[in-house]
Amino acid sequence: MSAAFTLYDYVLSGNCYKIRLFASLLAMPYQSVAIDFYPGYEHRSERMLSLNPAGTLPVMVTSAGGQVLTETNAMLAWMALHDGGAQTPWFPAVDPALGPQVQQGLAFGAGLTDSIGLARLHAMLDWPVDGEAAKRAGLKHLRALELHLTDRQIDGGLWWAGAHPTIADLACFPYVALSPDAGLEHDGFPAIRRWLYAVRSLPGFATMPGIHPLHELR
Amino acid sequence: MTWRPVGLTRDVPAGRVMRAWVDGQDAVVWRSTRGVLSAWDNRCPHRGMALSHGFVRGEDLACLYHGWHYGAEGGVCSLIPSHPDLTPPDTIKTRAFQSAESDGVIWVRLEGSPDLAPPAIAPGLDPLRSFEIRAREGDIAHGAAAKPFEPAILSLLFNPIAHDRTLVTVLIDAQATSDQRKLASRWCEDVRREVEA
């Protein structure tokens, strides 16, 4: 099968992992180009800035049509639609009940980059930011997610919205799963733990450093 | 020693592992595939790795670090993967605590008479949720009393997990509707916001 897109990728990035994870769940082939984010700062090289002036990772270039996408949520949407068209259960965009809920989760997931994601960069790579402020913002986000997932549990639900996992779950999963890297443990968050376990149980689940597989009996 | 409420039965299904704090003791609470609940010192006797990072394999808990297995019955080491032909001696074992479940709540205590059951919970209550507040038990009880929840009966259980952190387990009238449960869950957030401020 030919590659559906090219991904400019950094293995330790939670945002890049969103795309790798979804590609694995969909069994969608793609071509990966490894970018030396640290210590090389290659994402800020002339070549990468001419592709994405914002200097962020990941960057996706679709094989058909050569669309350049630089927002992770847009990439997730593109992949869902490329895979299943308007009927894809991963992105019920026009469903009057679920569509807005999924948008809510996508925005929430993007926000995690600036809280837990930043706190993690500070903890792991000594990024020159206020690590404590980022960590406080991350704790607030975890508490908000716990409340939302507790609501879902009261309604008998498991995912961010609806009966099927959506790209909202994938937009939120990586930085929540990686929050212990930033010193934000999952101990006090039972609904989050249940949801993390559910995502890790999905057929085709892919790991990254810091996010382990579920170990089946061998 | 006192029985401490460390979480909800619902939150530790078969095959899952959780970390808990009991009277200052770091503990791992886990349930085997067949449903046996255990609470142990959260420390692999091999290299000290937190067993709460480990994973359940049948009736054993396996350490994430080097895969040493400990059996649900007694916490004795049953397998050392790097020495597959060795039968580990019974002296390689974790320190086991007492655990019990009643009314959907998991209780752990470090030691005590085995015939003394955990405290009974008033009948007709369902577990709602457990969550952490960065405050002491007394301040939380005070804050909760100052902000009574009107729509349904609630009951709060406290487990001090550090000098300024408390795990709160909330139970709600079993007759409460879904909407009342969600309101009660928000009330928990309101109390936390107020007590932590």
PDB file of C-alpha atoms in Angstrom, chain A residues 80-217:
ATOM      1  CA  ALA A  80     -10.575  10.101   9.858  1.00  0.00           C
ATOM      2  CA  LEU A  81     -12.215  11.462   6.705  1.00  0.00           C
ATOM      3  CA  HIS A  82      -9.598   9.930   4.416  1.00  0.00           C
ATOM      4  CA  ASP A  83     -10.214   6.560   6.065  1.00  0.00           C
ATOM      5  CA  GLY A  84     -13.991   6.472   6.416  1.00  0.00           C
ATOM      6  CA  GLY A  85     -15.476   9.479   4.643  1.00  0.00           C
ATOM      7  CA  ALA A  86     -18.327  11.416   6.239  1.00  0.00           C
ATOM      8  CA  GLN A  87     -19.574   8.228   7.941  1.00  0.00           C
ATOM      9  CA  THR A  88     -16.398   7.668   9.953  1.00  0.00           C
ATOM     10  CA  PRO A  89     -17.197   6.914  13.606  1.00  0.00           C
ATOM     11  CA  TRP A  90     -13.926   8.629  14.553  1.00  0.00           C
ATOM     12  CA  PHE A  91     -15.163  12.086  13.550  1.00  0.00           C
ATOM     13  CA  PRO A  92     -18.967  12.491  13.652  1.00  0.00           C
ATOM     14  CA  ALA A  93     -18.538  16.111  12.598  1.00  0.00           C
ATOM     15  CA  VAL A  94     -22.118  16.883  11.570  1.00  0.00           C
ATOM     16  CA  ASP A  95     -23.913  14.826  14.223  1.00  0.00           C
ATOM     17  CA  PRO A  96     -25.908  17.484  16.137  1.00  0.00           C
ATOM     18  CA  ALA A  97     -25.197  15.881  19.527  1.00  0.00           C
ATOM     19  CA  LEU A  98     -21.705  14.455  19.057  1.00  0.00           C
ATOM     20  CA  GLY A  99     -20.161  16.951  16.636  1.00  0.00           C
ATOM     21  CA  PRO A 100     -19.896  19.846  19.107  1.00  0.00           C
ATOM     22  CA  GLN A 101     -18.745  17.453  21.852  1.00  0.00           C
ATOM     23  CA  VAL A 102     -15.915  16.217  19.642  1.00  0.00           C
ATOM     24  CA  GLN A 103     -14.917  19.822  18.867  1.00  0.00           C
ATOM     25  CA  GLN A 104     -14.878  20.454  22.619  1.00  0.00           C
ATOM     26  CA  GLY A 105     -12.504  17.520  23.117  1.00  0.00           C
ATOM     27  CA  LEU A 106     -10.256  18.556  20.216  1.00  0.00           C
ATOM     28  CA  ALA A 107      -9.833  22.041  21.667  1.00  0.00           C
ATOM     29  CA  PHE A 108      -9.270  20.627  25.151  1.00  0.00           C
ATOM     30  CA  GLY A 109      -6.626  18.280  23.763  1.00  0.00           C
ATOM     31  CA  ALA A 110      -4.859  21.145  21.983  1.00  0.00           C
ATOM     32  CA  GLY A 111      -4.825  23.085  25.266  1.00  0.00           C
ATOM     33  CA  LEU A 112      -2.953  20.260  26.981  1.00  0.00           C
ATOM     34  CA  THR A 113       0.091  21.049  24.819  1.00  0.00           C
ATOM     35  CA  ASP A 114       0.494  24.363  26.646  1.00  0.00           C
ATOM     36  CA  SER A 115      -0.039  22.943  30.121  1.00  0.00           C
ATOM     37  CA  ILE A 116       1.115  19.338  30.564  1.00  0.00           C
ATOM     38  CA  GLY A 117       3.120  19.412  27.323  1.00  0.00           C
ATOM     39  CA  LEU A 118       5.048  22.488  28.419  1.00  0.00           C
ATOM     40  CA  ALA A 119       5.549  21.184  31.974  1.00  0.00           C
ATOM     41  CA  ARG A 120       6.915  17.978  30.457  1.00  0.00           C
ATOM     42  CA  LEU A 121       9.320  19.856  28.155  1.00  0.00           C
ATOM     43  CA  HIS A 122      10.526  21.771  31.196  1.00  0.00           C
ATOM     44  CA  ALA A 123      10.976  18.600  33.268  1.00  0.00           C
ATOM     45  CA  MET A 124      12.633  16.546  30.507  1.00  0.00           C
ATOM     46  CA  LEU A 125      14.599  19.046  28.430  1.00  0.00           C
ATOM     47  CA  ASP A 126      14.880  21.967  30.880  1.00  0.00           C
ATOM     48  CA  TRP A 127      12.854  24.136  28.493  1.00  0.00           C
ATOM     49  CA  PRO A 128      13.190  27.807  29.529  1.00  0.00           C
ATOM     50  CA  VAL A 129       9.604  28.294  30.724  1.00  0.00           C
ATOM     51  CA  ASP A 130       7.888  28.611  34.106  1.00  0.00           C
ATOM     52  CA  GLY A 131       7.612  24.886  34.819  1.00  0.00           C
ATOM     53  CA  GLU A 132       5.607  25.329  38.022  1.00  0.00           C
ATOM     54  CA  ALA A 133       3.001  27.514  36.304  1.00  0.00           C
ATOM     55  CA  ALA A 134       2.685  24.968  33.491  1.00  0.00           C
ATOM     56  CA  LYS A 135       2.311  22.196  36.063  1.00  0.00           C
ATOM     57  CA  ARG A 136      -0.447  24.085  37.904  1.00  0.00           C
ATOM     58  CA  ALA A 137      -2.265  24.558  34.590  1.00  0.00           C
ATOM     59  CA  GLY A 138      -1.788  20.844  33.918  1.00  0.00           C
ATOM     60  CA  LEU A 139      -3.326  19.874  37.259  1.00  0.00           C
ATOM     61  CA  LYS A 140      -6.340  22.060  36.464  1.00  0.00           C
ATOM     62  CA  HIS A 141      -6.690  20.296  33.118  1.00  0.00           C
ATOM     63  CA  LEU A 142      -6.469  16.838  34.685  1.00  0.00           C
ATOM     64  CA  ARG A 143      -9.166  17.786  37.197  1.00  0.00           C
ATOM     65  CA  ALA A 144     -11.417  19.117  34.421  1.00  0.00           C
ATOM     66  CA  LEU A 145     -10.926  15.918  32.427  1.00  0.00           C
ATOM     67  CA  GLU A 146     -11.628  13.775  35.495  1.00  0.00           C
ATOM     68  CA  LEU A 147     -14.910  15.636  36.013  1.00  0.00           C
ATOM     69  CA  HIS A 148     -15.901  15.183  32.374  1.00  0.00           C
ATOM     70  CA  LEU A 149     -15.035  11.471  32.359  1.00  0.00           C
ATOM     71  CA  THR A 150     -16.889  10.984  35.669  1.00  0.00           C
ATOM     72  CA  ASP A 151     -19.968  12.485  33.994  1.00  0.00           C
ATOM     73  CA  ARG A 152     -19.484  10.097  31.113  1.00  0.00           C
ATOM     74  CA  GLN A 153     -19.183   7.173  33.531  1.00  0.00           C
ATOM     75  CA  ILE A 154     -22.415   8.219  35.298  1.00  0.00           C
ATOM     76  CA  ASP A 155     -24.105   8.067  31.867  1.00  0.00           C
ATOM     77  CA  GLY A 156     -22.614   4.625  31.217  1.00  0.00           C
ATOM     78  CA  GLY A 157     -20.071   5.973  28.714  1.00  0.00           C
ATOM     79  CA  LEU A 158     -16.378   5.277  28.382  1.00  0.00           C
ATOM     80  CA  TRP A 159     -15.125   7.694  25.699  1.00  0.00           C
ATOM     81  CA  TRP A 160     -14.941  11.481  25.515  1.00  0.00           C
ATOM     82  CA  ALA A 161     -18.267  11.469  23.616  1.00  0.00           C
ATOM     83  CA  GLY A 162     -20.595   8.792  22.295  1.00  0.00           C
ATOM     84  CA  ALA A 163     -20.274   5.033  22.133  1.00  0.00           C
ATOM     85  CA  HIS A 164     -17.193   4.903  19.868  1.00  0.00           C
ATOM     86  CA  PRO A 165     -13.769   6.432  20.462  1.00  0.00           C
ATOM     87  CA  THR A 166     -13.269   9.606  18.418  1.00  0.00           C
ATOM     88  CA  ILE A 167     -10.390  11.855  17.448  1.00  0.00           C
ATOM     89  CA  ALA A 168     -11.275  13.832  20.606  1.00  0.00           C
ATOM     90  CA  ASP A 169     -10.015  10.890  22.690  1.00  0.00           C
ATOM     91  CA  LEU A 170      -6.827  10.730  20.621  1.00  0.00           C
ATOM     92  CA  ALA A 171      -6.297  14.498  20.876  1.00  0.00           C
ATOM     93  CA  CYS A 172      -6.383  14.208  24.680  1.00  0.00           C
ATOM     94  CA  PHE A 173      -4.711  10.844  25.259  1.00  0.00           C
ATOM     95  CA  PRO A 174      -0.964  11.476  24.760  1.00  0.00           C
ATOM     96  CA  TYR A 175      -0.314  14.378  27.140  1.00  0.00           C
ATOM     97  CA  VAL A 176      -2.626  12.915  29.782  1.00  0.00           C
ATOM     98  CA  ALA A 177      -0.846   9.554  29.547  1.00  0.00           C
ATOM     99  CA  LEU A 178       2.537  11.343  29.664  1.00  0.00           C
ATOM    100  CA  SER A 179       1.676  13.660  32.568  1.00  0.00           C
ATOM    101  CA  PRO A 180       3.777  11.618  35.081  1.00  0.00           C
ATOM    102  CA  ASP A 181       6.812  12.796  33.032  1.00  0.00           C
ATOM    103  CA  ALA A 182       5.922  16.267  34.345  1.00  0.00           C
ATOM    104  CA  GLY A 183       5.350  15.058  37.914  1.00  0.00           C
ATOM    105  CA  LEU A 184       1.556  14.896  37.554  1.00  0.00           C
ATOM    106  CA  GLU A 185       0.649  11.358  38.672  1.00  0.00           C
ATOM    107  CA  HIS A 186      -2.626   9.607  37.878  1.00  0.00           C
ATOM    108  CA  ASP A 187      -3.192   8.387  41.451  1.00  0.00           C
ATOM    109  CA  GLY A 188      -6.106  10.673  42.327  1.00  0.00           C
ATOM    110  CA  PHE A 189      -7.852  10.298  38.964  1.00  0.00           C
ATOM    111  CA  PRO A 190      -9.735   6.982  38.729  1.00  0.00           C
ATOM    112  CA  ALA A 191     -11.922   8.020  35.768  1.00  0.00           C
ATOM    113  CA  ILE A 192      -8.815   9.104  33.843  1.00  0.00           C
ATOM    114  CA  ARG A 193      -7.110   5.796  34.640  1.00  0.00           C
ATOM    115  CA  ARG A 194     -10.115   3.874  33.349  1.00  0.00           C
ATOM    116  CA  TRP A 195     -10.153   5.901  30.127  1.00  0.00           C
ATOM    117  CA  LEU A 196      -6.370   5.584  29.606  1.00  0.00           C
ATOM    118  CA  TYR A 197      -6.748   1.820  29.969  1.00  0.00           C
ATOM    119  CA  ALA A 198      -9.578   1.820  27.406  1.00  0.00           C
ATOM    120  CA  VAL A 199      -7.474   3.696  24.846  1.00  0.00           C
ATOM    121  CA  ARG A 200      -4.538   1.351  25.430  1.00  0.00           C
ATOM    122  CA  SER A 201      -6.914  -1.593  24.860  1.00  0.00           C
ATOM    123  CA  LEU A 202      -7.890  -0.454  21.347  1.00  0.00           C
ATOM    124  CA  PRO A 203      -6.935  -2.914  18.581  1.00  0.00           C
ATOM    125  CA  GLY A 204      -3.887  -1.579  16.762  1.00  0.00           C
ATOM    126  CA  PHE A 205      -2.753   0.577  19.704  1.00  0.00           C
ATOM    127  CA  ALA A 206       0.794   1.918  19.301  1.00  0.00           C
ATOM    128  CA  THR A 207       3.173   2.919  22.085  1.00  0.00           C
ATOM    129  CA  MET A 208       5.751   5.656  22.501  1.00  0.00           C
ATOM    130  CA  PRO A 209       8.524   6.128  25.079  1.00  0.00           C
ATOM    131  CA  GLY A 210       6.689   6.605  28.396  1.00  0.00           C
ATOM    132  CA  ILE A 211       3.460   4.952  27.234  1.00  0.00           C
ATOM    133  CA  HIS A 212       3.603   1.195  27.658  1.00  0.00           C
ATOM    134  CA  PRO A 213       1.521  -1.480  25.997  1.00  0.00           C
ATOM    135  CA  LEU A 214      -0.913  -3.506  28.061  1.00  0.00           C
ATOM    136  CA  HIS A 215       0.948  -6.662  28.876  1.00  0.00           C
ATOM    137  CA  GLU A 216      -1.100  -9.669  27.932  1.00  0.00           C
ATOM    138  CA  LEU A 217      -0.495 -13.031  29.529  1.00  0.00           C
TER     139      LEU A 217
END
